[in-house]
mmCIF file of C-alpha atoms in Angstrom:
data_model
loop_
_atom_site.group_PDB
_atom_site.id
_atom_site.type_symbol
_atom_site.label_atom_id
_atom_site.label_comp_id
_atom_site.label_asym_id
_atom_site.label_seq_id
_atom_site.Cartn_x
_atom_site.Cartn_y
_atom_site.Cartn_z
ATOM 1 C CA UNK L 182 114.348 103.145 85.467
ATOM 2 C CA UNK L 183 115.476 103.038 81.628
ATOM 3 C CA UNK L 184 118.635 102.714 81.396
ATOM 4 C CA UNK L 185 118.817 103.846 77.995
ATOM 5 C CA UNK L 186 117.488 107.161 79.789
ATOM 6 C CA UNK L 187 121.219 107.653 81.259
ATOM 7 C CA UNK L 188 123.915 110.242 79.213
ATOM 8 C CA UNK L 189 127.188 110.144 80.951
ATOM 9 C CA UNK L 190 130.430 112.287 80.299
ATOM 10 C CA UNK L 191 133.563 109.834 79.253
ATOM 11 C CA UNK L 192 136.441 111.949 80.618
ATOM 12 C CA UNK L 193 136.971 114.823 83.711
ATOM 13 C CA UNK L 194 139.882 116.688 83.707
ATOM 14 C CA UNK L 195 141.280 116.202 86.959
ATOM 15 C CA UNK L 196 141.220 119.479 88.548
ATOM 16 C CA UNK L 197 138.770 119.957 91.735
ATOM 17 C CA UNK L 198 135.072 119.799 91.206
ATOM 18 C CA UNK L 199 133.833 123.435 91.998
ATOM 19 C CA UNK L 200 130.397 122.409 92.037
ATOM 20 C CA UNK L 201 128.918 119.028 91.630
ATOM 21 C CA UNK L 202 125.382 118.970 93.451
ATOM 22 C CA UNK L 203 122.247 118.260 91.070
ATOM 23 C CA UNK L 204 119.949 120.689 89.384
ATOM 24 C CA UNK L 205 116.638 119.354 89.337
ATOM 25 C CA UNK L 206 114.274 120.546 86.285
ATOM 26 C CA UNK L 207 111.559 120.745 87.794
ATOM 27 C CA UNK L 208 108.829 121.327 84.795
ATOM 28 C CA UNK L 209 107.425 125.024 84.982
ATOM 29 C CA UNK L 210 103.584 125.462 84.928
ATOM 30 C CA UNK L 211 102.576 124.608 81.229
ATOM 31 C CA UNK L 212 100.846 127.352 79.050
ATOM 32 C CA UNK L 213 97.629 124.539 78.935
ATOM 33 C CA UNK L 214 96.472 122.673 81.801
ATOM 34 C CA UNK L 215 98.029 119.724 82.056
ATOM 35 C CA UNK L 216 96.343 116.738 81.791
ATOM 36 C CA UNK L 217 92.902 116.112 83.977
ATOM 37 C CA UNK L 218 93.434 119.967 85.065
ATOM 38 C CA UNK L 219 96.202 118.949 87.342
ATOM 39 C CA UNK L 220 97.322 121.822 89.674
ATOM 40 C CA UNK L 221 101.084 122.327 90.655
ATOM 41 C CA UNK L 222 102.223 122.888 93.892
ATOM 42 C CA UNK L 223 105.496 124.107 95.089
ATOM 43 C CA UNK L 224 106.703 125.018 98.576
ATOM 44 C CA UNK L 225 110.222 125.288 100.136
ATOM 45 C CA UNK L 226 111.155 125.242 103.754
ATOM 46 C CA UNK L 227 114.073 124.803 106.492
ATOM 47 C CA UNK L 228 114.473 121.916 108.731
ATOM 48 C CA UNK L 229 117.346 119.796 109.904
ATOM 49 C CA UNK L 230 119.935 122.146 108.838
ATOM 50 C CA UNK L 231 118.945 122.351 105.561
ATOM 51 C CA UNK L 232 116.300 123.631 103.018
ATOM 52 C CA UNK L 233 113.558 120.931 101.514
ATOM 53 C CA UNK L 234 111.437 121.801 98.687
ATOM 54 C CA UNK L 235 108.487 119.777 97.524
ATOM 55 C CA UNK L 236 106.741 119.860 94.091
ATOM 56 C CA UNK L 237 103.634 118.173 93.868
ATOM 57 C CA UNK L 238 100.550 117.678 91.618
ATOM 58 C CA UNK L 239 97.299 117.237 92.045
ATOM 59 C CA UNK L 240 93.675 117.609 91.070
ATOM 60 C CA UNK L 241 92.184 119.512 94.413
ATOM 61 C CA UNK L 242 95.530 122.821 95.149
ATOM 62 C CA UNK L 243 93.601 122.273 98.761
ATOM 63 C CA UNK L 244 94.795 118.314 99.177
ATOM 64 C CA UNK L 245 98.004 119.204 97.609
ATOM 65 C CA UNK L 246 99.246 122.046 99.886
ATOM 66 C CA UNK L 247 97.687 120.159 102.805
ATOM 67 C CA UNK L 248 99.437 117.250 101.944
ATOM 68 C CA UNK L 249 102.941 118.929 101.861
ATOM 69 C CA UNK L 250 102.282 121.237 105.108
ATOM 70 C CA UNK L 251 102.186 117.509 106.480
ATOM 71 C CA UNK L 252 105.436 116.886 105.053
ATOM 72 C CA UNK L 253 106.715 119.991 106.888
ATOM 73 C CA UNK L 254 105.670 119.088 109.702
ATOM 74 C CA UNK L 255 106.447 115.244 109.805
ATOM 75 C CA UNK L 256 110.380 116.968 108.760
ATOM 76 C CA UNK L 257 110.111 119.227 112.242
ATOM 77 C CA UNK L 258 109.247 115.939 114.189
ATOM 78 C CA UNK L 259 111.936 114.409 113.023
ATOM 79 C CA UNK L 260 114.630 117.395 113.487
ATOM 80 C CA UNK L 261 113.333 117.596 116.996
ATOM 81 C CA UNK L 262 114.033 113.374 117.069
ATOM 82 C CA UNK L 263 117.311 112.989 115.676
ATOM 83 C CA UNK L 264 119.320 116.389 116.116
ATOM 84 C CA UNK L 265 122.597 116.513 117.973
ATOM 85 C CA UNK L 266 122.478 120.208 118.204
ATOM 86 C CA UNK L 267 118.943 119.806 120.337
ATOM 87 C CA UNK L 268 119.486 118.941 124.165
ATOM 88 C CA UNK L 269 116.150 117.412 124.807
ATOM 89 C CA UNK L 270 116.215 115.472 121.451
ATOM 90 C CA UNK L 271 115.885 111.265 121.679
ATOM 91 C CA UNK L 272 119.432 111.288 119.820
ATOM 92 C CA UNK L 273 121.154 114.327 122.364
ATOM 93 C CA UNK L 274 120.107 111.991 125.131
ATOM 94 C CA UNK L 275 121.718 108.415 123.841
ATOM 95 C CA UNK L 276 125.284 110.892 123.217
ATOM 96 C CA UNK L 277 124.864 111.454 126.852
ATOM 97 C CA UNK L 278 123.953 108.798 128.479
ATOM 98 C CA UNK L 279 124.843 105.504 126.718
ATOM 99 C CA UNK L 280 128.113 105.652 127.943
ATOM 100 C CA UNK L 281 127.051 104.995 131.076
ATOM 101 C CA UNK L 282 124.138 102.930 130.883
ATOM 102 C CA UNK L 283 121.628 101.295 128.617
ATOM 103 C CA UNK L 284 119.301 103.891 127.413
ATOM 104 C CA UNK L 285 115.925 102.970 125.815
ATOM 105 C CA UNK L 286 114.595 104.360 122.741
ATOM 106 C CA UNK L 287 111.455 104.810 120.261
ATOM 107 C CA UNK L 288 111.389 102.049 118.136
ATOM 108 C CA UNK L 289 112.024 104.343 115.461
ATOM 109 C CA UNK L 290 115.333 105.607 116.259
ATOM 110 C CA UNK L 291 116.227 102.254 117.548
ATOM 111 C CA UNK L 292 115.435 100.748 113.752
ATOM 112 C CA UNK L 293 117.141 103.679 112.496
ATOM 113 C CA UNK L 294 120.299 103.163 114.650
ATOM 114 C CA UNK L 295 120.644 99.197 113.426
ATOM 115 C CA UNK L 296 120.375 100.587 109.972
ATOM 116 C CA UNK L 297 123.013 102.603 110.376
ATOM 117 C CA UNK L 298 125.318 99.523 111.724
ATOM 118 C CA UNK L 299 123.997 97.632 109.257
ATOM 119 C CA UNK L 300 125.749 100.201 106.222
ATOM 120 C CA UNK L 301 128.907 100.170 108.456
ATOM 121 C CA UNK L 302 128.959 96.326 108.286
ATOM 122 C CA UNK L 303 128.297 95.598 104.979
ATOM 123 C CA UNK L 304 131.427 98.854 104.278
ATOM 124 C CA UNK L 305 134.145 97.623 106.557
ATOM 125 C CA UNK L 306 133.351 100.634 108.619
ATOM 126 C CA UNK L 307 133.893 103.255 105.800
ATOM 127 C CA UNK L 308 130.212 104.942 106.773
ATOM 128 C CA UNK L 309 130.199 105.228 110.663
ATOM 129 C CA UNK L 310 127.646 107.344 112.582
ATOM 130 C CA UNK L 311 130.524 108.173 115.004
ATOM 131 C CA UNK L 312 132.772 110.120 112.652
ATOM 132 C CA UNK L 313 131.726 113.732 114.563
ATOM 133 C CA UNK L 314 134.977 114.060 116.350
ATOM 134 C CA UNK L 315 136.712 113.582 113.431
ATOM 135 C CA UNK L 316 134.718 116.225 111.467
ATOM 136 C CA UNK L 317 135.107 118.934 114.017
ATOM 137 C CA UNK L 318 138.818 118.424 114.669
ATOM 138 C CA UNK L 319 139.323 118.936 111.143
ATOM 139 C CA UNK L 320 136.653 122.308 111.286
ATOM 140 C CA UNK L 321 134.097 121.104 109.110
ATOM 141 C CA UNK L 322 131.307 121.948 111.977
ATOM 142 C CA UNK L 323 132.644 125.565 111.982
ATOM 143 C CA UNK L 324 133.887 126.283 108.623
ATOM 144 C CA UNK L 325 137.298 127.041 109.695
ATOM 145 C CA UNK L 326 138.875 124.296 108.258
ATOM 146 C CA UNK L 327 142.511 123.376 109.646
ATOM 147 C CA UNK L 328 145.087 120.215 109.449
ATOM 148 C CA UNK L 329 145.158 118.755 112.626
ATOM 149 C CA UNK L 330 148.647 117.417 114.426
ATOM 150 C CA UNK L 331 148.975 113.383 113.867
ATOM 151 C CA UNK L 332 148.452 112.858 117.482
ATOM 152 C CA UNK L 333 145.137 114.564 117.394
ATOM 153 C CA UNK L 334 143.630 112.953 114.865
ATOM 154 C CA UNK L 335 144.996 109.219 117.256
ATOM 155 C CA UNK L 336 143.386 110.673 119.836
ATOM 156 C CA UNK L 337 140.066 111.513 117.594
ATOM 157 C CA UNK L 338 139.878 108.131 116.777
ATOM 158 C CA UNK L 339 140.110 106.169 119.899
ATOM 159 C CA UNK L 340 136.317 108.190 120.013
ATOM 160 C CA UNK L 341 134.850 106.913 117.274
ATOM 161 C CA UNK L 342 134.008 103.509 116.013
ATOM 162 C CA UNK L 343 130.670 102.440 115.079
ATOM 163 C CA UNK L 344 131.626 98.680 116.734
ATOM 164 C CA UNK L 345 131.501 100.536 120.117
ATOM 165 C CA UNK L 346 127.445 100.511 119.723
ATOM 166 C CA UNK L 347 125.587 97.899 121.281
ATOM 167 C CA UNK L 348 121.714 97.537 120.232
ATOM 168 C CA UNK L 349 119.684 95.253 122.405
ATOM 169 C CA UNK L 350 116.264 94.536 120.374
ATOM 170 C CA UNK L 351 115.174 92.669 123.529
ATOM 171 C CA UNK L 352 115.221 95.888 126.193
ATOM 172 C CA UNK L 353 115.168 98.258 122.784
ATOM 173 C CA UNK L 354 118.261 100.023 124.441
ATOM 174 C CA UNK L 355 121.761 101.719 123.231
ATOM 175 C CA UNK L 356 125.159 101.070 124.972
ATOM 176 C CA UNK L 357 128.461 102.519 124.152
ATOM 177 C CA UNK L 358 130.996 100.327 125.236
ATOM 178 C CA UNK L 359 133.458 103.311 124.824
ATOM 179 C CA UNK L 360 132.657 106.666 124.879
ATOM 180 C CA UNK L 361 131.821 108.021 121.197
ATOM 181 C CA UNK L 362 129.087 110.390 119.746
ATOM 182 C CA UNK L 363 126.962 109.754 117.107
ATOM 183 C CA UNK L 364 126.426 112.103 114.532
ATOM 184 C CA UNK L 365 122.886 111.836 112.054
ATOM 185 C CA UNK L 366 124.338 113.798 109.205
ATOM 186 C CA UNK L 367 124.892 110.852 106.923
ATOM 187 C CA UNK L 368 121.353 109.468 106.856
ATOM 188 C CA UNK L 369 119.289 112.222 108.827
ATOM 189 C CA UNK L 370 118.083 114.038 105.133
ATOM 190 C CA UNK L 371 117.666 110.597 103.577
ATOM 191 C CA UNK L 372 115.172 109.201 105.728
ATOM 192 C CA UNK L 373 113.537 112.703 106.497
ATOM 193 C CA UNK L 374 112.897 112.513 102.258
ATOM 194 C CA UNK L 375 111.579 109.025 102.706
ATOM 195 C CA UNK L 376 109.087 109.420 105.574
ATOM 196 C CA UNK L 377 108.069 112.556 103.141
ATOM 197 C CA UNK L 378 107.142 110.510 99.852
ATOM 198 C CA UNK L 379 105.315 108.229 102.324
ATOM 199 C CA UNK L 380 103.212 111.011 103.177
ATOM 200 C CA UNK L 381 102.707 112.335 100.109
ATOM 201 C CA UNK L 382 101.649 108.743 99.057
ATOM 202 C CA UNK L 383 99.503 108.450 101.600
ATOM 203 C CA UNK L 384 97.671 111.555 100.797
ATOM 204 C CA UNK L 385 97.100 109.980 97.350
ATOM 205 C CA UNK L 386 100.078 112.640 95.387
ATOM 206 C CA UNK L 387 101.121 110.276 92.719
ATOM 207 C CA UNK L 388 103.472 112.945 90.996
ATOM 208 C CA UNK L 389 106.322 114.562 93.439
ATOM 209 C CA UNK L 390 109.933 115.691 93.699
ATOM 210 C CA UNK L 391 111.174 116.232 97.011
ATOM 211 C CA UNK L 392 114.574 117.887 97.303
ATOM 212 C CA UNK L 393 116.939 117.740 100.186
ATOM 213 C CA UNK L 394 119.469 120.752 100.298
ATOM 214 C CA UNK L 395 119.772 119.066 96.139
ATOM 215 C CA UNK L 396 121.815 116.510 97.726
ATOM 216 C CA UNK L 397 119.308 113.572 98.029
ATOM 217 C CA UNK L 398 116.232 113.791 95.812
ATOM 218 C CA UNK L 399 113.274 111.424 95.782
ATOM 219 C CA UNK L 400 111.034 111.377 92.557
ATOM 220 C CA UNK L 401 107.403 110.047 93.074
ATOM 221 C CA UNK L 402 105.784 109.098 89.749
ATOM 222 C CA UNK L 403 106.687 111.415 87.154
ATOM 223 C CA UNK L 404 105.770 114.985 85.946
ATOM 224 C CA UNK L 405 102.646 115.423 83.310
ATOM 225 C CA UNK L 406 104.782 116.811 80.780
ATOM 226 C CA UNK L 407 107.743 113.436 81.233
ATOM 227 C CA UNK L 408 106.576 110.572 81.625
ATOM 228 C CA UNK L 409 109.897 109.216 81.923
ATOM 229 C CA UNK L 410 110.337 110.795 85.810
ATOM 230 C CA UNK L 411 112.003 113.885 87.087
ATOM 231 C CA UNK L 412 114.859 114.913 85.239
ATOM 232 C CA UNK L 413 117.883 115.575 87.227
ATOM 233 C CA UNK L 414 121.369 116.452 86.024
ATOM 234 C CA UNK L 415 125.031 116.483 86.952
ATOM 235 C CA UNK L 416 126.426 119.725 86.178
ATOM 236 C CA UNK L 417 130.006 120.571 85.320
ATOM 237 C CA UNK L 418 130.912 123.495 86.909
ATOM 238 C CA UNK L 419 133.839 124.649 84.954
ATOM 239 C CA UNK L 420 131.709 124.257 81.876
ATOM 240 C CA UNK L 421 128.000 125.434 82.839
ATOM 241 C CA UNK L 422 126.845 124.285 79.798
ATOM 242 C CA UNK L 423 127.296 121.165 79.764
ATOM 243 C CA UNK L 424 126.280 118.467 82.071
ATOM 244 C CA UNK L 425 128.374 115.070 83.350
ATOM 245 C CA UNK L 426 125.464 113.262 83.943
ATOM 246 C CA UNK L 427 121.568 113.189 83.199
ATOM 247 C CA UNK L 428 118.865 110.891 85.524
ATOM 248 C CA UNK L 429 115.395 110.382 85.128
ATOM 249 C CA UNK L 430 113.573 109.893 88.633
ATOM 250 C CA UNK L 431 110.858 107.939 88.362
ATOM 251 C CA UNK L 432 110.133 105.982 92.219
ATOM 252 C CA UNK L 433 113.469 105.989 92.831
ATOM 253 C CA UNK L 434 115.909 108.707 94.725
ATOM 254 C CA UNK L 435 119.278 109.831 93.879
ATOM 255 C CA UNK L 436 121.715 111.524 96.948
ATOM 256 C CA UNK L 437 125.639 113.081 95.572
ATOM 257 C CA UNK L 438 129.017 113.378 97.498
ATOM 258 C CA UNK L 439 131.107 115.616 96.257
ATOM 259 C CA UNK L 440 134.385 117.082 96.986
ATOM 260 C CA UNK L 441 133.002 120.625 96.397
ATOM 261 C CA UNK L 442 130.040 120.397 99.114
ATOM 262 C CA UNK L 443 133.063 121.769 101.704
ATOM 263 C CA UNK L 444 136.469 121.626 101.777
ATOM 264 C CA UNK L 445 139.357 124.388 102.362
ATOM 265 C CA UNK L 446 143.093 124.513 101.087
ATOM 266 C CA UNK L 447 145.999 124.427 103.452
ATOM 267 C CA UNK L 448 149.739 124.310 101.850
ATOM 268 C CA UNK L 449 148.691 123.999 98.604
ATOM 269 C CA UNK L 450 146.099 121.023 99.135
ATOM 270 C CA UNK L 451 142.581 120.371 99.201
ATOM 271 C CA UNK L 452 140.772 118.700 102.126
ATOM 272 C CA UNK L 453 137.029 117.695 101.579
ATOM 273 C CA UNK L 454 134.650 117.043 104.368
ATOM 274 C CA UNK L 455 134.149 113.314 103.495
ATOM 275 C CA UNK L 456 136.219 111.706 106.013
ATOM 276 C CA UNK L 457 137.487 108.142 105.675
ATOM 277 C CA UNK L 458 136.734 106.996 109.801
ATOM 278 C CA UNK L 459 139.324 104.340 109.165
ATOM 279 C CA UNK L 460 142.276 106.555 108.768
ATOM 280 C CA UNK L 461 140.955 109.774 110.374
ATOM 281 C CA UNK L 462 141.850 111.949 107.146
ATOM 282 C CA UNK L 463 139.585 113.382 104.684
ATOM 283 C CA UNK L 464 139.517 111.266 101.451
ATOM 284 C CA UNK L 465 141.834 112.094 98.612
ATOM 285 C CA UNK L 466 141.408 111.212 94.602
ATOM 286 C CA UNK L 467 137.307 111.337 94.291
ATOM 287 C CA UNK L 468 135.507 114.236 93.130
ATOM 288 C CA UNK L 469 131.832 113.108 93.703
ATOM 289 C CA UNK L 470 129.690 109.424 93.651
ATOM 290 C CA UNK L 471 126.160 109.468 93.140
ATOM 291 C CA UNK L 472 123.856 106.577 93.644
ATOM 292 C CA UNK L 473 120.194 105.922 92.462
ATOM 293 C CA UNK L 474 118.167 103.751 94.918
ATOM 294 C CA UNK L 475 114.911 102.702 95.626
ATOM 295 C CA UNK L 476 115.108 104.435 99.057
ATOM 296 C CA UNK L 477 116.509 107.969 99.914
ATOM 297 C CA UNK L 478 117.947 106.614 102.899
ATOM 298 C CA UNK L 479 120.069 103.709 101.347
ATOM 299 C CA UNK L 480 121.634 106.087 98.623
ATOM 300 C CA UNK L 481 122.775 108.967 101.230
ATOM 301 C CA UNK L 482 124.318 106.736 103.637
ATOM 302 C CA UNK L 483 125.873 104.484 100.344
ATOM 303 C CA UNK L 484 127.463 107.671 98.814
ATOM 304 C CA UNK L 485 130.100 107.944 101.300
ATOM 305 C CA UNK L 486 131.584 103.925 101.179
ATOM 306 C CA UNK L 487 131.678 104.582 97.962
ATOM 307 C CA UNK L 488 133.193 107.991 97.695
ATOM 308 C CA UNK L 489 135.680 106.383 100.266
ATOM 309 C CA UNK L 490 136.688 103.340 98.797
ATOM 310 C CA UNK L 491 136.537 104.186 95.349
ATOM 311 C CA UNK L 492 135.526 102.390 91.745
ATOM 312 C CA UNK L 493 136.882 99.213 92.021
ATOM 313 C CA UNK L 494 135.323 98.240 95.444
ATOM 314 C CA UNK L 495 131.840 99.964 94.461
ATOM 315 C CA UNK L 496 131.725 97.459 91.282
ATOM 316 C CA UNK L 497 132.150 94.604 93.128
ATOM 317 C CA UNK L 498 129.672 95.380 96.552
ATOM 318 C CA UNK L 499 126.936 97.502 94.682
ATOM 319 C CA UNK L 500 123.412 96.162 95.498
ATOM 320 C CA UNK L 501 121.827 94.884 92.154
ATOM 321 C CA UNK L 502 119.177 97.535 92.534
ATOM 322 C CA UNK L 503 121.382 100.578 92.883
ATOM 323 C CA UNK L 504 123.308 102.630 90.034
ATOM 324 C CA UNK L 505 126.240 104.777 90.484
ATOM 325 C CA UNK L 506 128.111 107.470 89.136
ATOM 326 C CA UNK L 507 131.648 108.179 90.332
ATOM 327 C CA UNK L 508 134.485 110.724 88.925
ATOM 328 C CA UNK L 509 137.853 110.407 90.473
ATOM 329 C CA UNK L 510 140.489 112.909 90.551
ATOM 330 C CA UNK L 511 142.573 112.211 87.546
ATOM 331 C CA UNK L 512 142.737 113.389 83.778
ATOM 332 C CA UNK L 513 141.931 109.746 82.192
ATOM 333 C CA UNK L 514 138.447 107.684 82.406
ATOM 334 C CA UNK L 515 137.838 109.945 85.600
ATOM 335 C CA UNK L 516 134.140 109.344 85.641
ATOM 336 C CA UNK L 517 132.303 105.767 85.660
ATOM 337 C CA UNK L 518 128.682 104.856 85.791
ATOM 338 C CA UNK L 519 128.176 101.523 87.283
ATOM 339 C CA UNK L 520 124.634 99.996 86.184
#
């Protein structure tokens, strides 16, 4: 990506982010064909508790929608792998079972699941697949947001703790030592996007943007009318106008936290739903952290150690191939981008 590309906003005033979730521009169908009588496709659709929409282009609108019914489909599969809110899904049965037993998986989920311990490794545990408790004590599953007693929350987190997950690549089985419940919200969109683009690829779309709920966004090739990549911005809600950030897609993905997404007030304070699992409380003084990456999945599940632990720590343990944009909650230098 070129760098030079990159516009960023110096200061935030420190009030709460009311809405910090990209806006792709997605280029409208030109007045002239665009070049080699490309055709554009666009579809949107719900799966895994959220809403994707694909925009592709092609020579043959045939190949192109196929290609992206595919897409749909391939995002049912894996709703119907990975939800906790399905009974008979792979995921439903390891919350149920593990606990008491080793339970063998799909290769896939069981690659998926060491990813996942891999990101709460390499973060000191601030991204943990276990944090569910946590996020319904606090009513983030329901909406109806409340602050918990002290000894609930103690009690929340002698459930979680992704250290309590025991892979055996050998038998390709899960173990809790303790019992906890995984929860796929913090990668589940990312990898759905991935497995997408691979499609897409596959089918030989060289120019696609595939949205996730606007949270995490993959941009394959680039539009006809920028070659530069997809242009996605950062908007600043109390100023509509204007924009804290500006990102050119291009092979790469981008996926936002922000403070906004949900949270509630109780006694005068905000609580977002980004949880630090370490503490059991939701985390105070960032408004959002966006990261580019080469993968989908990689820069959901990195938004939240670095929503979590902040600026300082994101400088020093950013992979070389990410970029990130962060805006605390405070008046002065609120928002960084880290190259």
């Amino acid at each position: 990506m070129d760098l030079s590309s990159v516009h960023r906003l110096a200061r935030l005033p420190g009030a709460l982010l009311l809405a910090c979730l990209p806006v792709v521009s997605s280029p409208a169908p030109a007045a002239d064909p665009p070049p080699q009588s490309l055709v554009r496709v666009e579809r949107s659709f719900d799966a895994m508790g959220t809403t994707y929409t694909v925009v592709a282009y092609g020579h043959d609108r045939f190949a192109v929608d196929s290609a992206i019914e595919e897409t749909y489909e391939e995002a049912r599969r894996l709703d119907q792998l990975l939800s906790n809110y399905r009974p008979d899904s792979e995921w439903s049965l390891v919350n149920r079972e593990a606990a008491r037993r080793p339970v063998e998986v799909s290769q896939e989920l069981f690659d998926l699941l060491a990813r996942c311990l891999d990101y709460s490794r390499q973060s000191g545990g601030a991204f943990d697949i276990t944090v569910g408790p946590l996020m319904k004590l606090w009513g983030f599953y329901k909406g109806d947001g409340r602050v918990p007693h002290r000894a609930e929350i103690r009690t929340a987190l002698a459930r979680i703790g992704w250290q309590k997950i025991q892979l055996d690549p050998r038998a390709r089985t899960v173990r809790f030592t303790a019992p906890v419940e995984m929860d796929p919200g913090g990668i589940g969109k990312g990898y759905a996007v991935d497995r997408m683009a691979a499609i897409l690829r596959a089918r030989g779309i060289r120019s696609a943007l595939i949205s996730s709920g606007r949270s995490s966004i993959y941009g394959l090739g680039a539009p006809p009318s920028e070659p530069r990549g997809w242009r996605v911005t950062l908007p600043d809600p109390r100023h509509r106008n204007r924009n804290l950030a500006e990102f050119f897609l291009k092979d790469m993905s981008m996926s936002t936290s922000g403070s906004s997404e949900r949270f509630f007030v109780a006694g005068g304070r905000t609580y977002t739903h980004i949880m630090d699992p370490r503490t059991g409380y939701p985390v105070q003084g960032m408004l959002l952290a966006s990261v580019l990456a080469p993968h989908t999945i990689d820069s959901e599940a990195w938004t939240k150690p670095f929503f979590v632990l902040g600026r300082q720590w994101a400088a020093r343990h950013k992979p070389k191939e990410f970029q990130v944009f962060l805006c605390e909650d405070r008046s002065e230098n609120a928002c960084a981008y880290l190259p």
